[in-house]
Coordinates of N, CA, C and O in Angstrom, one line a residue:
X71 N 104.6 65.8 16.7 CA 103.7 67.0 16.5 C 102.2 66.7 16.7 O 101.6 67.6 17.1
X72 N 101.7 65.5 16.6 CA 100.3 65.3 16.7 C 100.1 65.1 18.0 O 99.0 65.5 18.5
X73 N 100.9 64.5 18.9 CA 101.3 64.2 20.3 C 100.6 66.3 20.8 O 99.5 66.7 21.2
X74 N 101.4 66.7 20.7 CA 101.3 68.3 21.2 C 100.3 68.9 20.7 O 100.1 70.0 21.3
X75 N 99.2 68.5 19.3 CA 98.2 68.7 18.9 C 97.1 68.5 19.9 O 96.3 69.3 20.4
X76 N 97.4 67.1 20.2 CA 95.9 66.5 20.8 C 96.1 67.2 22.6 O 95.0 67.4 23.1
X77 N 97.0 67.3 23.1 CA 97.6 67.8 24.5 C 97.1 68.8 24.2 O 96.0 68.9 24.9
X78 N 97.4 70.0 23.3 CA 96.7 71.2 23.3 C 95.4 71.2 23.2 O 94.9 72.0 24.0
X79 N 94.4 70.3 22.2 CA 93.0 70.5 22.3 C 92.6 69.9 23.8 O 91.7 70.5 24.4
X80 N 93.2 68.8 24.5 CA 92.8 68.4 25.7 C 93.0 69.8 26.5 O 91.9 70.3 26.8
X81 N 94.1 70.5 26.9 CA 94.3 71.5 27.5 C 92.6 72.6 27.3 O 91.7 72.7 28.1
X82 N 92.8 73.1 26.0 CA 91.6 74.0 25.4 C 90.6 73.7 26.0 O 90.1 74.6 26.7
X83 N 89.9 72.3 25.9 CA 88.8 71.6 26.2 C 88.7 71.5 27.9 O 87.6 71.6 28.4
X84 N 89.8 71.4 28.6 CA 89.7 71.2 29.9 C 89.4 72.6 31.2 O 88.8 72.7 32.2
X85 N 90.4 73.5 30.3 CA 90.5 75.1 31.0 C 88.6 75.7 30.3 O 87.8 76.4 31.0
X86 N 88.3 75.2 29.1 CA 86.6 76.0 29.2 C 86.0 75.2 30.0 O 85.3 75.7 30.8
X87 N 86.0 74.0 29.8 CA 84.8 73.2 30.8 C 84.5 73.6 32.3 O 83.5 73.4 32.9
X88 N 85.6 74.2 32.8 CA 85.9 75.0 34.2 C 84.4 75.7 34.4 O 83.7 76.1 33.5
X89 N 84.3 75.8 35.6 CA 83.8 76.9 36.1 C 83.5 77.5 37.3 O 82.8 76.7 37.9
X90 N 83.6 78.6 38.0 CA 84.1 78.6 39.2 C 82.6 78.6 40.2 O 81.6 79.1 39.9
X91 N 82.8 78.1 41.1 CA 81.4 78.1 41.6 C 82.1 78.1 43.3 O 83.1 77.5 43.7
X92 N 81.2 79.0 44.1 CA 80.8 79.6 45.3 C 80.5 78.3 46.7 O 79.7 77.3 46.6
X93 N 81.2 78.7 47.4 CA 80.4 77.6 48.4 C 79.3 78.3 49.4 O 79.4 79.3 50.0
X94 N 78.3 77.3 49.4 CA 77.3 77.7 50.1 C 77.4 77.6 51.7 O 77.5 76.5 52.4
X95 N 77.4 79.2 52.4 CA 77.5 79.2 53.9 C 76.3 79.6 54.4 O 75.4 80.3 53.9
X96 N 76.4 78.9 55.6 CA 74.9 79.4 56.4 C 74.9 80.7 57.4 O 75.5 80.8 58.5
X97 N 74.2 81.5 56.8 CA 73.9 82.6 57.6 C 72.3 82.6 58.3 O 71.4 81.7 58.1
X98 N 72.2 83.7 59.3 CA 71.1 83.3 60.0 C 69.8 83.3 59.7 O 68.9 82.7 60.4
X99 N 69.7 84.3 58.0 CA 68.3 83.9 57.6 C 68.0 82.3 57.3 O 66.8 81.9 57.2
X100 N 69.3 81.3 57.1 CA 69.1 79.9 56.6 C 68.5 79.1 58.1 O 68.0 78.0 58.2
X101 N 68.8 79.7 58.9 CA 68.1 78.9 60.5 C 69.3 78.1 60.6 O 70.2 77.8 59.8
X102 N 69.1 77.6 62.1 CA 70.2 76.5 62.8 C 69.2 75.1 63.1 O 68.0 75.1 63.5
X103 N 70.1 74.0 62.6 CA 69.7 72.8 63.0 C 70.7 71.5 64.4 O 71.9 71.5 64.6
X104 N 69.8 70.9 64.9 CA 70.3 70.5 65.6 C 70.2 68.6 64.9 O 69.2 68.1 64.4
X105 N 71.6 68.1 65.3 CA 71.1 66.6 65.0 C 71.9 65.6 66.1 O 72.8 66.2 66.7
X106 N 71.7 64.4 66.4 CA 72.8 63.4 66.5 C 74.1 63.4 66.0 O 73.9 63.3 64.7
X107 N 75.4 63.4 66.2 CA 76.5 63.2 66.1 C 76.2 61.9 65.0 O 76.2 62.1 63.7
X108 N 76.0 60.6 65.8 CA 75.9 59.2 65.4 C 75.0 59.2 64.8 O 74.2 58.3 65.2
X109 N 74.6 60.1 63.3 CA 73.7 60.0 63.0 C 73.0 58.7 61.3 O 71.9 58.3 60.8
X110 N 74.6 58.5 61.2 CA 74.7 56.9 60.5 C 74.4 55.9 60.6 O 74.2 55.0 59.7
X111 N 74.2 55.7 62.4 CA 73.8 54.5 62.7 C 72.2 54.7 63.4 O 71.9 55.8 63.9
X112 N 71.6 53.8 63.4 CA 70.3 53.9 63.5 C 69.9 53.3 64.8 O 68.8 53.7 65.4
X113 N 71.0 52.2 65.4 CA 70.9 51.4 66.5 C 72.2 51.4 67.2 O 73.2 51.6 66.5
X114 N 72.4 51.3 68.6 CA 73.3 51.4 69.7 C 73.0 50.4 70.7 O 72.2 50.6 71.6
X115 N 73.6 49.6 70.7 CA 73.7 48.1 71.8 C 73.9 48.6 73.1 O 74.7 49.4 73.1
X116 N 73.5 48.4 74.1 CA 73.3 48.8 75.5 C 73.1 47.9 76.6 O 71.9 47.8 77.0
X117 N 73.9 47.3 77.2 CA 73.7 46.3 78.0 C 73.9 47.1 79.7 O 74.7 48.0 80.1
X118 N 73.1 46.5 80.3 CA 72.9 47.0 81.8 C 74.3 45.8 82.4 O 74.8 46.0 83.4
X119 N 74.6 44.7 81.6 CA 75.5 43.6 82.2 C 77.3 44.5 82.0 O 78.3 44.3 82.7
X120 N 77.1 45.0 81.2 CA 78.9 45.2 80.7 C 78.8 46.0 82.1 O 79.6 45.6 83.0
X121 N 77.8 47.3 82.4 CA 78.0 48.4 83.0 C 78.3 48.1 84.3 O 78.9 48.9 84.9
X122 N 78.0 47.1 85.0 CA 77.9 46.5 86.3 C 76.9 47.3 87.2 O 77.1 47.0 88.4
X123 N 75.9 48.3 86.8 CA 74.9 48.5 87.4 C 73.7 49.2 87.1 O 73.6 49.9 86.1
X124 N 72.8 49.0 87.8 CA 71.2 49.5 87.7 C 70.9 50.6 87.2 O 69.8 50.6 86.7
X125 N 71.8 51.6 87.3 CA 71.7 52.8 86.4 C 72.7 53.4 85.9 O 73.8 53.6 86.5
X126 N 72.3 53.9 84.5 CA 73.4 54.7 83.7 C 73.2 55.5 82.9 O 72.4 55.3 82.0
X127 N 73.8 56.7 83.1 CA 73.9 57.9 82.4 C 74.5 57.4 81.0 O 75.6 57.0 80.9
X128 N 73.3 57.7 79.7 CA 74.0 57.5 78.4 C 74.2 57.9 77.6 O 73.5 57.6 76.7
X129 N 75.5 58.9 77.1 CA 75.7 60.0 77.0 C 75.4 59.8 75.3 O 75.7 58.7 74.8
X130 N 74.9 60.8 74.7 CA 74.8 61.2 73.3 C 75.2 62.0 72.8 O 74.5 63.0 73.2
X131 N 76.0 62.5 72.1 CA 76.5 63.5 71.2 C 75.4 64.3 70.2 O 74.8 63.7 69.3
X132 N 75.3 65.6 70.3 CA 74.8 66.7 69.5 C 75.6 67.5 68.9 O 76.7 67.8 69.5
X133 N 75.5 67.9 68.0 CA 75.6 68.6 66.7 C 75.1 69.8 66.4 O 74.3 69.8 65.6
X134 N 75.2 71.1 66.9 CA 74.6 72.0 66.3 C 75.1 72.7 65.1 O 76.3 73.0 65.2
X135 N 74.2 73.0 63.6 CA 74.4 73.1 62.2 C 73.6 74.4 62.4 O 72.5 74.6 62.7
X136 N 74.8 75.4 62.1 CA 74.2 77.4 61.6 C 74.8 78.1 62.2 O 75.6 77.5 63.0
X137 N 74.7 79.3 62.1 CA 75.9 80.1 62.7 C 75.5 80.3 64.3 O 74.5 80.6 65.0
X138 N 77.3 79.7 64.4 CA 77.1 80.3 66.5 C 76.4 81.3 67.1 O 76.8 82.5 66.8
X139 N 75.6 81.3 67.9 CA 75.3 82.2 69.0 C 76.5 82.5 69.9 O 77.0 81.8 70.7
X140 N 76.7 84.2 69.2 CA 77.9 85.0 69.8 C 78.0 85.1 71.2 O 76.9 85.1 71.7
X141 N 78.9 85.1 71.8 CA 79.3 85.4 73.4 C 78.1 86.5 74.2 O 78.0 87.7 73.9
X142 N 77.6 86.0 75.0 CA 76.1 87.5 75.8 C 75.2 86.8 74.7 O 74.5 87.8 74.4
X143 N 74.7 86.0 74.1 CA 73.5 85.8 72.9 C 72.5 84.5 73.8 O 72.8 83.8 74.8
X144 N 71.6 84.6 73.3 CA 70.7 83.7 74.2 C 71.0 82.9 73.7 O 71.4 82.9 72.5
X145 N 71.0 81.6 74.6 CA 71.3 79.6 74.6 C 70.2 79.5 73.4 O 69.3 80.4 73.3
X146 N 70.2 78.3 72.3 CA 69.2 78.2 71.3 C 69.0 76.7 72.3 O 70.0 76.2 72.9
X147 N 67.5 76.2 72.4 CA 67.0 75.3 73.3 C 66.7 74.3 72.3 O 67.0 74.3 71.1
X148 N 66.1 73.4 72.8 CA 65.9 71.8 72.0 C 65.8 70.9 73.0 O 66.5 70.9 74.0
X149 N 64.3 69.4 72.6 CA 64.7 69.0 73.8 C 64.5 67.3 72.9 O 64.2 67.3 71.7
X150 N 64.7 66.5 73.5 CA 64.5 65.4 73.5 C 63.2 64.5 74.1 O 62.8 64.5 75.3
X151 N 62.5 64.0 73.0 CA 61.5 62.8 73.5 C 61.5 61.5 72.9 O 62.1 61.3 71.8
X152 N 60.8 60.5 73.8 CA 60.7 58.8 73.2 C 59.4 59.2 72.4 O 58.4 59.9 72.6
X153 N 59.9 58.2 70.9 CA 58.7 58.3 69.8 C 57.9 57.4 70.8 O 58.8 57.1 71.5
X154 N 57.0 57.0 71.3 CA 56.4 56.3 71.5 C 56.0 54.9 70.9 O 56.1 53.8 71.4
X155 N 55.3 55.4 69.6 CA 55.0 54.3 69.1 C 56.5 53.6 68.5 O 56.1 52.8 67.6
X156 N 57.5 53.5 68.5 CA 58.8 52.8 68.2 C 59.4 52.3 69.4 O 60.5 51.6 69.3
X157 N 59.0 52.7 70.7 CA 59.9 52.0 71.7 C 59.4 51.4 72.9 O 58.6 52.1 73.5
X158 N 59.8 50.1 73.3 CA 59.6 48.8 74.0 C 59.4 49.4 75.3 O 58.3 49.4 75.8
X159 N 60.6 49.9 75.8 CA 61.2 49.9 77.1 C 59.8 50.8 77.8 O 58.8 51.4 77.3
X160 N 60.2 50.6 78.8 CA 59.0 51.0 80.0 C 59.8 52.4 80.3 O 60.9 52.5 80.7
X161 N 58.5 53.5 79.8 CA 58.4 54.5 80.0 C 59.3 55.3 81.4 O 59.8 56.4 81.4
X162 N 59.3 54.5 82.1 CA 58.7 55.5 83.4 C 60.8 54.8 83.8 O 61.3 55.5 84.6
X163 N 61.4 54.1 83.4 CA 62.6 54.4 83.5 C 63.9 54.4 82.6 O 64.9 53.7 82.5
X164 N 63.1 56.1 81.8 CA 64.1 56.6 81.2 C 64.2 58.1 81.9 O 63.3 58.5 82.6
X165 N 64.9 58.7 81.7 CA 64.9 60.2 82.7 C 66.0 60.9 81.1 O 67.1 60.8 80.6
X166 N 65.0 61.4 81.0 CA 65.7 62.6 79.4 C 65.6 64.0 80.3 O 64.6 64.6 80.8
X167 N 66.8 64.4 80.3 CA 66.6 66.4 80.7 C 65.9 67.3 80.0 O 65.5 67.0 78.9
X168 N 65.6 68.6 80.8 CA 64.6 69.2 80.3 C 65.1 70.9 79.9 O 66.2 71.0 80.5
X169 N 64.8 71.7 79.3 CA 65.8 72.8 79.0 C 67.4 72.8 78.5 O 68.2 73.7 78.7
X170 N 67.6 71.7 77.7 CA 68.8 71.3 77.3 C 68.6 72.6 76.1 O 67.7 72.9 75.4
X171 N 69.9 73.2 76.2 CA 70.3 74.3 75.3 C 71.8 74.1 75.1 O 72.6 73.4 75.8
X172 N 72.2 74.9 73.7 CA 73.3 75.0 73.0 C 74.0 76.2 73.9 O 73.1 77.1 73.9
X173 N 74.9 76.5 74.4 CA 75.8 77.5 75.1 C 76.2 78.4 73.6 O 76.2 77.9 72.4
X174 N 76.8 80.0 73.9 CA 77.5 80.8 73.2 C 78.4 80.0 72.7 O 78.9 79.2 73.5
X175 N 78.9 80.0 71.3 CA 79.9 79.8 70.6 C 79.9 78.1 70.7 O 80.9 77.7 70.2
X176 N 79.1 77.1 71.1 CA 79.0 75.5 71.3 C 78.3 75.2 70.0 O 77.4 75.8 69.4
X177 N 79.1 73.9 69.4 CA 78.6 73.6 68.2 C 78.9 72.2 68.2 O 78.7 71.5 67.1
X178 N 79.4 71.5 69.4 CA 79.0 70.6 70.1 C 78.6 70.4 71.4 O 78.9 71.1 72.3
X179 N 77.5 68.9 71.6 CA 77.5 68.9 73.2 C 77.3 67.6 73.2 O 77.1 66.8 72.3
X180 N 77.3 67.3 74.6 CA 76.7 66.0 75.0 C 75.8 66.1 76.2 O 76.1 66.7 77.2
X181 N 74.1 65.1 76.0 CA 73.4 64.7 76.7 C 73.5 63.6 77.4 O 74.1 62.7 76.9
X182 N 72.9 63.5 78.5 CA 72.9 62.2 78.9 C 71.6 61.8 79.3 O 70.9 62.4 80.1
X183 N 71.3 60.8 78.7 CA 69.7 60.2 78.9 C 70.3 59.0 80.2 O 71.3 58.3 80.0
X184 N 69.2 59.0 81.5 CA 69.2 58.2 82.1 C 68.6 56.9 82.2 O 67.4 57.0 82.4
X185 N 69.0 55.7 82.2 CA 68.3 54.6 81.9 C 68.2 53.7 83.3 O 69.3 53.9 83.9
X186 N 67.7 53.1 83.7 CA 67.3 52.2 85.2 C 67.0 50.9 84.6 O 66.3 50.6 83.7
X187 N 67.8 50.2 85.3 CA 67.2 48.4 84.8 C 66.0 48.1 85.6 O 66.1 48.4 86.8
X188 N 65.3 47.7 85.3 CA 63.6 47.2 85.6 C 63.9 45.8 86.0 O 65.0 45.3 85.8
X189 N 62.5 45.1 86.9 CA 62.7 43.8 87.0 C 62.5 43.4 85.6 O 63.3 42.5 85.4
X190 N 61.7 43.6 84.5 CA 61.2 42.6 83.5 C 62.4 42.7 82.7 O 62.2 42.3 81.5
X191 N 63.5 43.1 83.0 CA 64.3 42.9 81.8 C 65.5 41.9 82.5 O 66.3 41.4 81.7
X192 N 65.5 41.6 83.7 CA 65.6 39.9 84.2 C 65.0 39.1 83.8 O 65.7 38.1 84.1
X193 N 63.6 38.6 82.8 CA 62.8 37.8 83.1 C 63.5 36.7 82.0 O 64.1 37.2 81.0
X194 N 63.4 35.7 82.2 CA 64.2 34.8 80.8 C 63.0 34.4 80.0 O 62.0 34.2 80.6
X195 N 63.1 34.4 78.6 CA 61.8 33.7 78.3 C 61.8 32.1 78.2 O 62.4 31.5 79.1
X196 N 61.1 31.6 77.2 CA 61.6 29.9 77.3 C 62.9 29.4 76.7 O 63.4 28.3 77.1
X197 N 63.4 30.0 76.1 CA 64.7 29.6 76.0 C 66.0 30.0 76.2 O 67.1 30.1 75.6
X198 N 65.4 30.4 77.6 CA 66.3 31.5 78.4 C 67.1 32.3 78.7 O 67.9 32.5 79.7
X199 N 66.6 33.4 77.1 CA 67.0 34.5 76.7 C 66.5 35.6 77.2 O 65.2 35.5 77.3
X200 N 67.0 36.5 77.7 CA 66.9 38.0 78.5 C 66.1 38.5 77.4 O 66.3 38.2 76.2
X201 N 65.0 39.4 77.7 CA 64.7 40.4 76.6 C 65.3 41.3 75.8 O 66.4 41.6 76.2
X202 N 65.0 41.8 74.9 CA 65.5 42.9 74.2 C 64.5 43.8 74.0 O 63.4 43.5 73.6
X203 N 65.0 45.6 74.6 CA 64.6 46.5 74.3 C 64.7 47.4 73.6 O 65.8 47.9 73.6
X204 N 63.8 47.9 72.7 CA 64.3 49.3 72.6 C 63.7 50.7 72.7 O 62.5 50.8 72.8
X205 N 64.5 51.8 72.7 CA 64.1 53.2 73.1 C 64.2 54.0 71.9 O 65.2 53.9 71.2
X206 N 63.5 54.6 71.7 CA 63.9 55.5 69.9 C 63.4 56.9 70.4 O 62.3 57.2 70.8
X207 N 64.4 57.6 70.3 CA 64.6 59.1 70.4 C 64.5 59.8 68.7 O 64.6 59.4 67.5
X208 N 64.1 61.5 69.5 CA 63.9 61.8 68.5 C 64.4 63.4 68.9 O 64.0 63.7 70.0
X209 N 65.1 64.4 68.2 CA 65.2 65.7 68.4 C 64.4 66.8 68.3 O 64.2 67.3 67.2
X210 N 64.0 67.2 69.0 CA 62.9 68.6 68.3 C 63.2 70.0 69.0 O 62.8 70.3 70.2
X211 N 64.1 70.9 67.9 CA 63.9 71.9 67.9 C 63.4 72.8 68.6 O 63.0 72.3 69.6
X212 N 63.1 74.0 68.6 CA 62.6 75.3 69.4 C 62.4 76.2 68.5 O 62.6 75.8 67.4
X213 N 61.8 77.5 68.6 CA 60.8 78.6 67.2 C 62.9 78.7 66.6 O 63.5 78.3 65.6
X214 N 63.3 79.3 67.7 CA 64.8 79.8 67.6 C 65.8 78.6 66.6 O 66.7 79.0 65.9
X215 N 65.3 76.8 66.7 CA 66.3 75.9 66.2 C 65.8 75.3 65.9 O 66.2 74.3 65.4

């Protein structure tokens, strides 16, 4: 009997503590965001040696977060730049596209940033280790994303 007591006040106690709560969806007053896929990791290893050559397309995964732009709706745009002050590599051979947009109903995509091996990333230092570069990207938006 005390067994079926305490089960019932557990029961009592467990059905009020309830309460039903709403999930939050994004509609288009909340805006759309765009991010990295791989957005966990902070760093991505890149070697011009595995690839067997001088240039390569490096493909990145996007994310678009808010509601789809319906079928006939304008592309929402966003583009890609190097922070500057966080990255090594020499400017002038990286090749980032320009007018990159989200397509009707796309809620994924992939970019490809182009990368060129330089002579200075031959150079050994004295203990005739290859350099290490790096490039730090960053996403930015449009009025629309």
């Amino acid at each position: 009997m005390k067994k079926i007591v305490i089960i019932l006040c557990l029961l009592v106690i467990g059905f009020a503590s309830c309460k039903e709560e709403g999930f939050d969806l994004y509609t288009e007053d909340d805006g759309s965001y765009v991010l990295f896929v791989r957005h966990e990791t902070d760093t991505i290893n890149f070697s011009f040696f595995s690839t067997g050559q001088k240039t390569y397309d490096y493909p990145l995964e996007v994310r678009y977060i808010g509601v789809p732009v319906p079928e006939g709706g304008v592309a929402k745009s966003y583009s890609v730049v190097v922070v500057d002050s966080l990255t090594t590599m020499n400017r002038n051979y990286v090749k980032i596209p320009e007018n990159i947009t989200f397509q009707p109903w796309s809620l994924l995509d992939t970019i490809y940033i182009g990368l060129e091996k330089y002579a200075d990333l031959e150079k050994e230092d004295a203990n005739g280790n290859l350099p290490t570069v790096t490039l730090c990207l960053e996403l930015r938006g449009s009025d629309e994303l």
